[in-house]
mmCIF file of C-alpha atoms and ligand atoms in Angstrom:
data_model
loop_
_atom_site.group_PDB
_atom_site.id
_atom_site.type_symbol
_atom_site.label_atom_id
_atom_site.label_comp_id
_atom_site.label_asym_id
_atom_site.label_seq_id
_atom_site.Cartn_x
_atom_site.Cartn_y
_atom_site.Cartn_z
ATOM 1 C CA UNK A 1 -30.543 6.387 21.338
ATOM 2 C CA UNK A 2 -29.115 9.123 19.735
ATOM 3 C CA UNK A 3 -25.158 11.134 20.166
ATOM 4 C CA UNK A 4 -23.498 13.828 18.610
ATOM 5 C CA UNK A 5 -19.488 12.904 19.151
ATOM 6 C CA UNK A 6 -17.060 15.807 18.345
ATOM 7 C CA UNK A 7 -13.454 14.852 18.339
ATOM 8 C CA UNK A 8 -10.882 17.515 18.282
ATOM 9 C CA UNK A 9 -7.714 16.050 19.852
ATOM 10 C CA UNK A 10 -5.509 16.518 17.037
ATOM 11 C CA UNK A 11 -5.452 17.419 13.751
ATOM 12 C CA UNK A 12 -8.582 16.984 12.690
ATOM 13 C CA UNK A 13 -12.085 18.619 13.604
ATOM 14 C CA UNK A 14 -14.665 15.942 13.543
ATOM 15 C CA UNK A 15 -18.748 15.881 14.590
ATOM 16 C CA UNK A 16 -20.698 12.737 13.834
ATOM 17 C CA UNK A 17 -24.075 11.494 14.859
ATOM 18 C CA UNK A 18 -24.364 7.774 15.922
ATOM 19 C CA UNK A 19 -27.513 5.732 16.771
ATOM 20 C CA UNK A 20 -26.978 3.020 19.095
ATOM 21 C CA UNK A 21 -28.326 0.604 16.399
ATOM 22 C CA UNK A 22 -24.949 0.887 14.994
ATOM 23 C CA UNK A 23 -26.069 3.537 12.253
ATOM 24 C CA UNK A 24 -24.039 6.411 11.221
ATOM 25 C CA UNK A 25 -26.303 9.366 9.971
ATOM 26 C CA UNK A 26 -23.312 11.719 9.730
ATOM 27 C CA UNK A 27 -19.358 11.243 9.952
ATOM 28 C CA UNK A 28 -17.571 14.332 9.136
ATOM 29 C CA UNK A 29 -14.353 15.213 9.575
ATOM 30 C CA UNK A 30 -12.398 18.510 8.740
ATOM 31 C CA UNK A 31 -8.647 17.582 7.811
ATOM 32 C CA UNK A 32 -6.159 20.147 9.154
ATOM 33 C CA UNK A 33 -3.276 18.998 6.522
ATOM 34 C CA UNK A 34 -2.888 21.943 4.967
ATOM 35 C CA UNK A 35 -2.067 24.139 7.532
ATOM 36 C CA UNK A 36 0.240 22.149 8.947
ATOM 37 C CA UNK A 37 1.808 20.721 6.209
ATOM 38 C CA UNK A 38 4.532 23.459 5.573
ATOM 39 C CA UNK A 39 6.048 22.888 9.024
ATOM 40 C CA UNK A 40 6.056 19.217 8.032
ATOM 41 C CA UNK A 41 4.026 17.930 11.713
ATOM 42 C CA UNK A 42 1.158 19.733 13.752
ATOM 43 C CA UNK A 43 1.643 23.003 15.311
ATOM 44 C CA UNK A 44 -0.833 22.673 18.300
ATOM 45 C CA UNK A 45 -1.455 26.371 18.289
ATOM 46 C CA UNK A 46 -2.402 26.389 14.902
ATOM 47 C CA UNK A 47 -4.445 23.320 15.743
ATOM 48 C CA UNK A 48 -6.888 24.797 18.350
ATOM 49 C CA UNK A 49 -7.595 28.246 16.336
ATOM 50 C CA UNK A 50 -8.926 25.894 12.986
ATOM 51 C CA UNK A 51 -11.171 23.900 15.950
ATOM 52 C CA UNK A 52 -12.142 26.874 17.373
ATOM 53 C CA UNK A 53 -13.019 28.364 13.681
ATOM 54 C CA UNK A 54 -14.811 24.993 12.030
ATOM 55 C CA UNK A 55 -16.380 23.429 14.932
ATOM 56 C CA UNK A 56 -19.856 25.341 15.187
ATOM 57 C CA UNK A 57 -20.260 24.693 11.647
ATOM 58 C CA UNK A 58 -19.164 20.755 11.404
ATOM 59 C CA UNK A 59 -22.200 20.326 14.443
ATOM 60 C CA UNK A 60 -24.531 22.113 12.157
ATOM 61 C CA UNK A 61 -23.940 20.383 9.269
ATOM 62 C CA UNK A 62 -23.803 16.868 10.986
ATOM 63 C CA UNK A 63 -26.812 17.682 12.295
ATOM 64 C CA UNK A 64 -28.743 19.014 9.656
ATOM 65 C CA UNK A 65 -27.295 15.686 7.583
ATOM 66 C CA UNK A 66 -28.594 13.182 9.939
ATOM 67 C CA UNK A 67 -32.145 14.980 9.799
ATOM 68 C CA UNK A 68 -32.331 15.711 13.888
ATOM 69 C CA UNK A 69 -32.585 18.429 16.044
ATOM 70 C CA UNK A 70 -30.397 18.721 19.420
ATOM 71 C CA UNK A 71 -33.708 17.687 21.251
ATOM 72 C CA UNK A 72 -34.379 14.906 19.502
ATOM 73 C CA UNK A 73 -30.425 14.001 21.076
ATOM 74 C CA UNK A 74 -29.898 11.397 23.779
ATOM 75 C CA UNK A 75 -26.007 12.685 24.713
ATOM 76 C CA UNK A 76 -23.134 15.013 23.930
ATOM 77 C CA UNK A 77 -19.888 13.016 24.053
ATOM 78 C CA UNK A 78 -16.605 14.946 23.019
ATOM 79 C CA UNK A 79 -13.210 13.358 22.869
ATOM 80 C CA UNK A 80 -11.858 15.113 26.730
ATOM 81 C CA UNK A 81 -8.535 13.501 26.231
ATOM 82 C CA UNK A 82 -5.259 12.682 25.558
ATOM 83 C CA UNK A 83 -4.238 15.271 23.340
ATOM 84 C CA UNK A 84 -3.398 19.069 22.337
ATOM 85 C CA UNK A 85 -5.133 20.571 25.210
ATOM 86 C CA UNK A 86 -5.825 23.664 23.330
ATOM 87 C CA UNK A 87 -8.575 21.192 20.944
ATOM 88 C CA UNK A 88 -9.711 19.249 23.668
ATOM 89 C CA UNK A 89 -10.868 22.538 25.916
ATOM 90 C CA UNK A 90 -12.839 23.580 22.292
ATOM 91 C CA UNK A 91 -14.290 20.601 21.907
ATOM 92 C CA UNK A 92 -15.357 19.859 25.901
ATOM 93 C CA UNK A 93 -16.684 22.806 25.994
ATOM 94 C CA UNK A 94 -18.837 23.074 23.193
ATOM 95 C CA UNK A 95 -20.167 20.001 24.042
ATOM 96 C CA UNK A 96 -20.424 20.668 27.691
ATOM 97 C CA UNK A 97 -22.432 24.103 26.624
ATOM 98 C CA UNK A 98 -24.732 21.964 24.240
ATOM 99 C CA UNK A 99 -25.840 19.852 27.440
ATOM 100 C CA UNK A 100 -26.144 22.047 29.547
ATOM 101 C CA UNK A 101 -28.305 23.980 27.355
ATOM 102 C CA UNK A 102 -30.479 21.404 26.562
ATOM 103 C CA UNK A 103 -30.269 19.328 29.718
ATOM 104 C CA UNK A 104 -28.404 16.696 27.939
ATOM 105 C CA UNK A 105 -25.942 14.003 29.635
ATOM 106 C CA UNK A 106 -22.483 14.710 28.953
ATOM 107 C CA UNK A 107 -20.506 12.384 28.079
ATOM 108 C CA UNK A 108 -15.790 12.553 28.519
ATOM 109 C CA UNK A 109 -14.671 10.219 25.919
ATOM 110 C CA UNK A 110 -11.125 8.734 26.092
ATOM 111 C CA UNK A 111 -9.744 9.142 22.321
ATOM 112 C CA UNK A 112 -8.147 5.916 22.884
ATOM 113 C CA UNK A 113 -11.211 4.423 23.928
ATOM 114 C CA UNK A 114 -13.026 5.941 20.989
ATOM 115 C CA UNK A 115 -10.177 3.753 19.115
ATOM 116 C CA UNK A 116 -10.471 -0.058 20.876
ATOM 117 C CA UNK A 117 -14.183 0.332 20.994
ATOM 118 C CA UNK A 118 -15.104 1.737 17.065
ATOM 119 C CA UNK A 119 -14.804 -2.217 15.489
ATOM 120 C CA UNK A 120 -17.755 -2.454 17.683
ATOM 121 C CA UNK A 121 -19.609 -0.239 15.879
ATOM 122 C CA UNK A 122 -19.592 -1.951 12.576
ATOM 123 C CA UNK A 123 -18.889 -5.924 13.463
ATOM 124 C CA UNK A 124 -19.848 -8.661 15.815
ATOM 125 C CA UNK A 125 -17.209 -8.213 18.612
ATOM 126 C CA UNK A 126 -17.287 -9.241 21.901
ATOM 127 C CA UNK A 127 -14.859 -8.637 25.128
ATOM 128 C CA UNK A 128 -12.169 -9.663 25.294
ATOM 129 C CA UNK A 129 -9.719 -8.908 22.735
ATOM 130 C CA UNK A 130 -6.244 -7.351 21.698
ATOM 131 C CA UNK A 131 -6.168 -3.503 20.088
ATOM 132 C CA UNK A 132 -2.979 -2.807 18.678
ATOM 133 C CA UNK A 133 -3.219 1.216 18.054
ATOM 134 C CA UNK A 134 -0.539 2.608 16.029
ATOM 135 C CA UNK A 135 -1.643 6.230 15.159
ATOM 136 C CA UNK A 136 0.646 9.508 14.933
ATOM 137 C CA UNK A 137 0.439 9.966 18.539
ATOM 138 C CA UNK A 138 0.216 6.325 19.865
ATOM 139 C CA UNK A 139 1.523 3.180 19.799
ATOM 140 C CA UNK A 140 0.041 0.663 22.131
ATOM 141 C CA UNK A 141 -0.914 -2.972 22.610
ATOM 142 C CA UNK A 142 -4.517 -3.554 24.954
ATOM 143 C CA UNK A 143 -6.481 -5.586 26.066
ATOM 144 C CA UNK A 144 -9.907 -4.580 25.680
ATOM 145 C CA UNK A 145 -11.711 -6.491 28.670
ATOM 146 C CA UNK A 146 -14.833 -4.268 29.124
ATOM 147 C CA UNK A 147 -16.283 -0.818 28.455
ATOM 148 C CA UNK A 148 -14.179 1.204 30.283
ATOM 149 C CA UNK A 149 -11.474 -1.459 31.794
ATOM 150 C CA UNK A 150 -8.644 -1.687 29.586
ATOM 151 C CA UNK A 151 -4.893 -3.790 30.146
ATOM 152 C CA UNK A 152 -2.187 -2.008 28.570
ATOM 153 C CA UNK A 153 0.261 -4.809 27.645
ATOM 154 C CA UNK A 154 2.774 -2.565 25.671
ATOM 155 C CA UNK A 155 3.312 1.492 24.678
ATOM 156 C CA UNK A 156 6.067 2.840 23.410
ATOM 157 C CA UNK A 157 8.861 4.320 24.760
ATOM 158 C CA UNK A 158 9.428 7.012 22.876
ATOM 159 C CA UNK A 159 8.017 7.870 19.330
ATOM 160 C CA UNK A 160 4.582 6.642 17.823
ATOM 161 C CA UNK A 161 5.120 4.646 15.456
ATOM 162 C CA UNK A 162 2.895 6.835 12.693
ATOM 163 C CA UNK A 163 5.814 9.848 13.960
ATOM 164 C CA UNK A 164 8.292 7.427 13.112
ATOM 165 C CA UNK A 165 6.624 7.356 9.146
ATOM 166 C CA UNK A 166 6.360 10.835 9.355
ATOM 167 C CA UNK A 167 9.843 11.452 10.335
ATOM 168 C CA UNK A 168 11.754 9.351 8.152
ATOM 169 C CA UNK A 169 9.749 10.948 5.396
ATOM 170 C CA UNK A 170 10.651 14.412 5.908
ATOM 171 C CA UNK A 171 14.543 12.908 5.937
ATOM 172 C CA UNK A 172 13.482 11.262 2.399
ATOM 173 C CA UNK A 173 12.286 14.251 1.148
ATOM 174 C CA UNK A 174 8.426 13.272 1.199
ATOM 175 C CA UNK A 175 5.481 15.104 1.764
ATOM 176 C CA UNK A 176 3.373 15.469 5.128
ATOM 177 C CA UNK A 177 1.774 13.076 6.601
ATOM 178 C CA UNK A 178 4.588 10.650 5.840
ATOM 179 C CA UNK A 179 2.481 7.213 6.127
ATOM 180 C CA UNK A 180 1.563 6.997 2.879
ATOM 181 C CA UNK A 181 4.562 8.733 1.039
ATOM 182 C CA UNK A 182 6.560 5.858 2.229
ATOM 183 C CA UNK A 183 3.722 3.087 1.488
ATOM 184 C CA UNK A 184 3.728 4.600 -1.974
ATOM 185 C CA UNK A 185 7.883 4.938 -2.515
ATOM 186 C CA UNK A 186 8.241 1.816 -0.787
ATOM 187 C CA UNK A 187 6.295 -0.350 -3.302
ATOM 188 C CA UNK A 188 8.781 0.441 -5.949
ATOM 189 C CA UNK A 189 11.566 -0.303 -3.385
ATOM 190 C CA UNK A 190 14.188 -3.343 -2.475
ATOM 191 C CA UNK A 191 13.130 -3.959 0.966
ATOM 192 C CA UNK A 192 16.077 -6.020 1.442
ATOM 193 C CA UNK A 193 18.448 -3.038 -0.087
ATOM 194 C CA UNK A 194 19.494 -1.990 3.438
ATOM 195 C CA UNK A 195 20.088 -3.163 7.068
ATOM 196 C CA UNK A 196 18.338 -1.192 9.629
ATOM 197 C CA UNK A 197 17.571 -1.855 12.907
ATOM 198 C CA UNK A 198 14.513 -3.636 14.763
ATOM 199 C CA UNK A 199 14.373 -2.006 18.178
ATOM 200 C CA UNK A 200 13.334 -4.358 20.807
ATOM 201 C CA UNK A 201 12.836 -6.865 18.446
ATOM 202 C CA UNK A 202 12.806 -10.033 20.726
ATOM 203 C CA UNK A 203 12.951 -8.636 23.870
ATOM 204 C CA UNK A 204 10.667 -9.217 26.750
ATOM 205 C CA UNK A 205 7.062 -7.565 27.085
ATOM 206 C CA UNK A 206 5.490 -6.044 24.585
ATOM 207 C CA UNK A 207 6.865 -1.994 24.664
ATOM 208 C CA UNK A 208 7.700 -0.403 21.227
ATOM 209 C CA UNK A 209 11.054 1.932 20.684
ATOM 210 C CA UNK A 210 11.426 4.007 16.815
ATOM 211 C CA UNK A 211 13.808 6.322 17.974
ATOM 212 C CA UNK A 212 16.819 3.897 17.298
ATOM 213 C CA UNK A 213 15.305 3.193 13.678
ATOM 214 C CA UNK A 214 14.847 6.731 13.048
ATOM 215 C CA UNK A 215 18.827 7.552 14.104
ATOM 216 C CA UNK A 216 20.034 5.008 11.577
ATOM 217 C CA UNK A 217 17.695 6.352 9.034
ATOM 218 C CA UNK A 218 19.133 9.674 9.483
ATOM 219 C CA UNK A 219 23.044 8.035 9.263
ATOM 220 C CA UNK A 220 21.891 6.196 5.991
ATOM 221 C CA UNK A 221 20.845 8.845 3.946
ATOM 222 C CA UNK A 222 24.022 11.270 4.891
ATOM 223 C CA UNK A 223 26.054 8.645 2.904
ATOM 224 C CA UNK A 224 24.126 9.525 -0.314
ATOM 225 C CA UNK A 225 24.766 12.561 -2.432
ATOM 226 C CA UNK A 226 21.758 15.030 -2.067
ATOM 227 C CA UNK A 227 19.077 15.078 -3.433
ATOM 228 C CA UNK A 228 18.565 11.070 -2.939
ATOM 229 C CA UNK A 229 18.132 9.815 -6.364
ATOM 230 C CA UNK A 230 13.957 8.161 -6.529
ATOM 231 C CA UNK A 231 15.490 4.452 -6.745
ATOM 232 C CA UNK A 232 17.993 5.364 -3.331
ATOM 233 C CA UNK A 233 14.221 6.953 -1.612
ATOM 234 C CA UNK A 234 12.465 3.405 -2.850
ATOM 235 C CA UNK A 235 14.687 1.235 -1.731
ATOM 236 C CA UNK A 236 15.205 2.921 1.917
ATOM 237 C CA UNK A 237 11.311 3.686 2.356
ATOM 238 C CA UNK A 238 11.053 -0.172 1.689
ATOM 239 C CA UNK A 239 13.826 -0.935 4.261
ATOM 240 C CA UNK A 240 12.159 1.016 6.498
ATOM 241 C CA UNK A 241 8.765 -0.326 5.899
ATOM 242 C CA UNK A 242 10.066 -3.959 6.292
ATOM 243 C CA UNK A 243 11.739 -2.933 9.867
ATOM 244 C CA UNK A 244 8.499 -1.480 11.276
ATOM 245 C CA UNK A 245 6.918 -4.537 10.084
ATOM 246 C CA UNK A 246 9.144 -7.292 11.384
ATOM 247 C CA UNK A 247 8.870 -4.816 15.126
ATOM 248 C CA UNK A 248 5.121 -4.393 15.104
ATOM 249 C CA UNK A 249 5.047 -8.550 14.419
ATOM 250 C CA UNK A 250 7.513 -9.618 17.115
ATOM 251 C CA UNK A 251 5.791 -6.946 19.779
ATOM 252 C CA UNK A 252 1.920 -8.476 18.934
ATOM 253 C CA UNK A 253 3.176 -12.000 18.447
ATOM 254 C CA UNK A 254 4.299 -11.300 22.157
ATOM 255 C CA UNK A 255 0.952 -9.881 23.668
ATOM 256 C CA UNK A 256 -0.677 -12.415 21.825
ATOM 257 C CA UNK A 257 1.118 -15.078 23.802
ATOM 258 C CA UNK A 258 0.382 -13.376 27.194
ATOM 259 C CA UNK A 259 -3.348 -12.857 25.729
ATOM 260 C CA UNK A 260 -3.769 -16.815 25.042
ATOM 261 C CA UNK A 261 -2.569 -17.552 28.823
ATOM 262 C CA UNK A 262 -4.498 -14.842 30.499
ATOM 263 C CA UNK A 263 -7.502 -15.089 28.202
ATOM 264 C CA UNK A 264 -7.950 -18.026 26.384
ATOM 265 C CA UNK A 265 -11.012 -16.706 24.936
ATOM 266 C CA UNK A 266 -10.197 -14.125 23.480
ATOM 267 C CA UNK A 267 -9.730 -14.714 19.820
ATOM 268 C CA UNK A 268 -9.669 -11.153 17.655
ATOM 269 C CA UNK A 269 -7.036 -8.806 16.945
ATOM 270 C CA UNK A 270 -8.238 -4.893 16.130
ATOM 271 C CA UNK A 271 -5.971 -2.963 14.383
ATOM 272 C CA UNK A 272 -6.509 0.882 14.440
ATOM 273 C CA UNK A 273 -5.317 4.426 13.822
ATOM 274 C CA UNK A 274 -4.303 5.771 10.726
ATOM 275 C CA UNK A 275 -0.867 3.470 10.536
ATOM 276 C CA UNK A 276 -3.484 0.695 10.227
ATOM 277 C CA UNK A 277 -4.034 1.920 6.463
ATOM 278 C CA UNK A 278 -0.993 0.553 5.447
ATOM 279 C CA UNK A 279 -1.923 -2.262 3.151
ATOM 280 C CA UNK A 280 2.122 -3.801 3.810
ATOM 281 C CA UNK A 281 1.776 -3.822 7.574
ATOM 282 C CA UNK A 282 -2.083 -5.076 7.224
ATOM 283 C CA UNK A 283 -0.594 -8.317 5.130
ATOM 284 C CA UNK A 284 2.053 -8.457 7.811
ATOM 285 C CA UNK A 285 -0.461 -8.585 10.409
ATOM 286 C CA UNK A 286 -2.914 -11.014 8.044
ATOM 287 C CA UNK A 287 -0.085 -13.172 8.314
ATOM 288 C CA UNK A 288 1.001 -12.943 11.982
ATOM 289 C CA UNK A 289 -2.544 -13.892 12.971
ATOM 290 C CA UNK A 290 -3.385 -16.952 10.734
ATOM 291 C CA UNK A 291 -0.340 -18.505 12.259
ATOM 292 C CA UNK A 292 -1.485 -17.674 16.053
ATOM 293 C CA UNK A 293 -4.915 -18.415 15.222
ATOM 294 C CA UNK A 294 -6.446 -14.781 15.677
ATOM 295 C CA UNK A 295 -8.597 -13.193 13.666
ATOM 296 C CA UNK A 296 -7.329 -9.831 12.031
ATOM 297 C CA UNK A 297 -10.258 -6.795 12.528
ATOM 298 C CA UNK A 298 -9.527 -3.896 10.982
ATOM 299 C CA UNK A 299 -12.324 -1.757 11.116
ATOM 300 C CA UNK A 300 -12.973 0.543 7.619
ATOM 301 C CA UNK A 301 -10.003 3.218 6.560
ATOM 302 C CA UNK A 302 -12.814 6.041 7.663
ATOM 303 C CA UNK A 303 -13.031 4.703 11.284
ATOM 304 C CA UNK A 304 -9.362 4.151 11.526
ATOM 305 C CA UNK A 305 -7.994 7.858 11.169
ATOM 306 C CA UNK A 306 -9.693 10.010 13.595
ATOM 307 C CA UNK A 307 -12.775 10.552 13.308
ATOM 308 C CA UNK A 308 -16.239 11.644 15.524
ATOM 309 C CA UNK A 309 -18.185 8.640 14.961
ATOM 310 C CA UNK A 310 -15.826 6.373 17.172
ATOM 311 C CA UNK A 311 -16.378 8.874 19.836
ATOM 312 C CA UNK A 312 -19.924 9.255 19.634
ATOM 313 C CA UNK A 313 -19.934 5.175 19.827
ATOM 314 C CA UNK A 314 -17.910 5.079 22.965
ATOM 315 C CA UNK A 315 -20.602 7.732 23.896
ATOM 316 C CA UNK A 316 -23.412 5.396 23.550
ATOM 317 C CA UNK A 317 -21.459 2.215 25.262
ATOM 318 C CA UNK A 318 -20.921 4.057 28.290
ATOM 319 C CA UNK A 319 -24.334 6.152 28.509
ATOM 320 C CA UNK A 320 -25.796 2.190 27.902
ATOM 321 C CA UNK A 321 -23.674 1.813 30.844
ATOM 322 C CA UNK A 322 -25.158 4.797 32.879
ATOM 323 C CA UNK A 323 -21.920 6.024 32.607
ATOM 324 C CA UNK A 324 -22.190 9.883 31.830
ATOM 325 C CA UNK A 325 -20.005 12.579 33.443
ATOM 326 C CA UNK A 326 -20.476 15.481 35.364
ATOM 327 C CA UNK A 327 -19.888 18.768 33.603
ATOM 328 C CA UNK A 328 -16.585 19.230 36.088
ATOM 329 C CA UNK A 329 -15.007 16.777 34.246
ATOM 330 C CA UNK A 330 -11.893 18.148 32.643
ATOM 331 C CA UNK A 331 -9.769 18.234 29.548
ATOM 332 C CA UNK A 332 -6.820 15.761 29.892
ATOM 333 C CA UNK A 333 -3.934 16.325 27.906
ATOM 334 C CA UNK A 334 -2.390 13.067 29.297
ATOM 335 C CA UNK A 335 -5.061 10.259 29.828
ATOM 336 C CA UNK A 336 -3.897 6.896 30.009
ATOM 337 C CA UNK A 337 -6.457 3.835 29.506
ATOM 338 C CA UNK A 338 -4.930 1.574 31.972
ATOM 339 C CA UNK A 339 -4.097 3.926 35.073
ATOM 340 C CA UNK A 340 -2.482 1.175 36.626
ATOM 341 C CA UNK A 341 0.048 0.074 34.065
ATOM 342 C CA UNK A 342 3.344 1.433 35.015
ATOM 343 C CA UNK A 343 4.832 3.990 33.095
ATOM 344 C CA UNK A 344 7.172 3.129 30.425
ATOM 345 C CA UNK A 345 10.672 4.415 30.294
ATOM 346 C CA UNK A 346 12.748 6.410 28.043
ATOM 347 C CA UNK A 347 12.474 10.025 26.697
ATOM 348 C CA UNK A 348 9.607 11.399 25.893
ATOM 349 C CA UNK A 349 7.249 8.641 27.145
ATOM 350 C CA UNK A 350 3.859 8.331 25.584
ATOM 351 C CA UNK A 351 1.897 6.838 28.751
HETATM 352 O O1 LIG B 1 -4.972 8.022 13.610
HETATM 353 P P1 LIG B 1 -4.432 9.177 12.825
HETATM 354 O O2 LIG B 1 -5.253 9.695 11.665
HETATM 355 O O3 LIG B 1 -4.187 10.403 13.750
HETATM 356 C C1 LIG B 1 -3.563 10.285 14.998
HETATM 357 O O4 LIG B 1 -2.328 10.384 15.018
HETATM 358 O O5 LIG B 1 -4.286 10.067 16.017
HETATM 359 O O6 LIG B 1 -2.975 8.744 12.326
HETATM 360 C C2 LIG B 1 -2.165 9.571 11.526
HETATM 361 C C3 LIG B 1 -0.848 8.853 11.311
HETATM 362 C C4 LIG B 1 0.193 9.729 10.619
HETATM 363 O O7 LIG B 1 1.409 9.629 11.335
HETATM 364 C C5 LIG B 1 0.312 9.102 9.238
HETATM 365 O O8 LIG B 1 1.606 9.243 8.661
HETATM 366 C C6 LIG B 1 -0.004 7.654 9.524
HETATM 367 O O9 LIG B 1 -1.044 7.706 10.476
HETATM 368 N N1 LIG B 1 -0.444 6.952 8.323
HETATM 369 C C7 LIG B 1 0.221 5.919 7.771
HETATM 370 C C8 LIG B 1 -0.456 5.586 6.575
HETATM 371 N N2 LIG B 1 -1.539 6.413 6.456
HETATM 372 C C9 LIG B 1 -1.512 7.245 7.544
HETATM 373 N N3 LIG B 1 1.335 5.278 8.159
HETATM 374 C C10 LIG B 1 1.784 4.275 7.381
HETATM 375 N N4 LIG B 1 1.190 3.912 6.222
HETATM 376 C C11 LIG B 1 0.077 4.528 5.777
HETATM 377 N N5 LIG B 1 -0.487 4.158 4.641
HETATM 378 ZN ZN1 LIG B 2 -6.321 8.764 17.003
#
């Protein structure tokens, strides 16, 4: 079985062509950076015109680099949610227009989906286990139980924790996207050099809050003359580090405890999204789980960040399924895996 995945939720245009014998003939991905970078986050106008302009173009060169033709594809399966909604209608309907034209089965990927299900597509990994998915947009602890039936255990409440990077290192001065400006400044930093918060750190469930971090951040530099000297930006992208750290522990230590009652089991912890690069919070995490007795999975850097080849995966586990979609199905801008979980509170709630 064969499937072309295009992901274009965010920043980045993406087509990739997956077998379901776990190969990947073609994984490419077109980085939007650039544009974006002088307004220092994404502008989702500027987001759907570079789709709209690289798509066509990313199909036919993942095509023609896997060696097939669309008929020798099994399914379309395009990334229909949550997002920008100006990416996900250019990537739906392309891939919508592909099936149709070729009679294909069209397949409405979750992006988060595309996320808990991609360590599948390069390890041994069976239901159930815990995704903790800390991207720019999300921050989330799941259960993954089954194709398709997912237990949100914790979100946040108001920024992703990737945002929260991103965010504190526009305030330091750093480049765009923060995460690894402050994985880089903070390895020549004091980590214990100042006191910052750890929102929610200890409290019940398993929800995530940054904006608290990211207020004392702000009060911390004012006190320094301006520009921060490098040694000032080191030691407070290392404080900072060290907080996110010591929250993202506490929070999965938590769902891990509610995973070991609920589903003893389950024994493997997947990190992913691009926050998951962070070799710091990977150790942290490395750490957390030899003392629970998890194992860590963090599937490779390329997977991680978004990417097509996750979606084209999540593609072939629910077409396996018989799980294809109509071609009515439409883009959702909000999407949340576990439509039962209640919605968490606070401003700007991710769901
Ligand atoms: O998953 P991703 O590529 O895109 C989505 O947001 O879905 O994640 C991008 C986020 C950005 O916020 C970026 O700053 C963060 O991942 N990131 C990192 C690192 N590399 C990327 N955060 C912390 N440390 C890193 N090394
Ligand atoms: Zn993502």
């Amino acid at each position: 079985m064969l499937v072309l995945g295009i992901e274009t939720s965010c920043d980045e245009t993406a087509a990739a062509v997956v077998s379901d014998k776990r190969e990947i003939l073609a994984d490419l991905v077109r980085s939007q950076i650039d544009a974006h970078a002088p307004f220092g986050g994404i502008v989702p106008e500027l987001a759907a015109r570079a789709h709209l302009d690289h798509l066509d173009s990313l199909i036919r060169a993942a095509l023609e680099q896997s060696g097939v033709g669309l008929s020798d594809l099994d399914g379309i399966a395009a990334t229909a949610g949550p997002g920008l909604v100006g990416g996900l209608i250019v990537g739906v309907m392309t891939a919508k227009a592909i099936a149709a034209s070729r009679g294909l089965p069209f397949i409405a990927v979750n992006h988060l989906e595309g996320h808990a299900l991609s360590p599948r597509l390069v390890s041994d990994i069976e239901f159930p286990y815990l995704v903790l998915l800390v991207s720019g947009g999300h921050c989330q602890l799941l259960v993954a139980e089954a194709v398709g039936r997912y237990k949100r255990l914790g979100t946040t409440i108001d920024d992703a924790v990737g945002e929260a990077f991103d965010k504190a290192a526009k305030m330091l001065g750093l480049a765009y996207p923060g995460g690894p400006e402050i994985e880089r400044a903070a390895s020549r930093g004091d980590a214990a050099a100042y006191a910052l918060p750890r929102p929610l750190l200890g409290a019940d469930g398993c929800h995530f809050s940054f904006s608290g971090l990211k207020t004392a951040l702000r009060r911390l530099i004012t006190k320094f003359p301006q520009p921060l000297d490098q040694r000032t930006v080191g030691d407070i992208a290392a404080s900072f580090q060290a907080s996110v750290g010591d929250v993202l522990v506490d929070r999965t230590r938590h769902a891990m405890e509610i995973v070991r009652a609920r589903y003893p089991e389950a024994r493997d912890l997947v990190v992913a999204g691009g926050v998951a690069a962070n070799a710091y919070l990977r150790g942290r995490l490395e750490s957390l789980c030899a003392g629970m007795d998890f194992r860590l999975v963090a599937p490779p850097q390329k997977l991680c960040t978004d990417n097509a080849a996750m979606i084209a995966w999540a593609g072939i586990e629910r077409l396996r399924l018989g799980l294809a979609d109509t071609l009515e199905a439409p883009a959702r801008p909000r999407w949340p895996l576990d439509p039962k979980a209640p919605p968490a509170a606070g401003a700007g709630v991710k769901a």
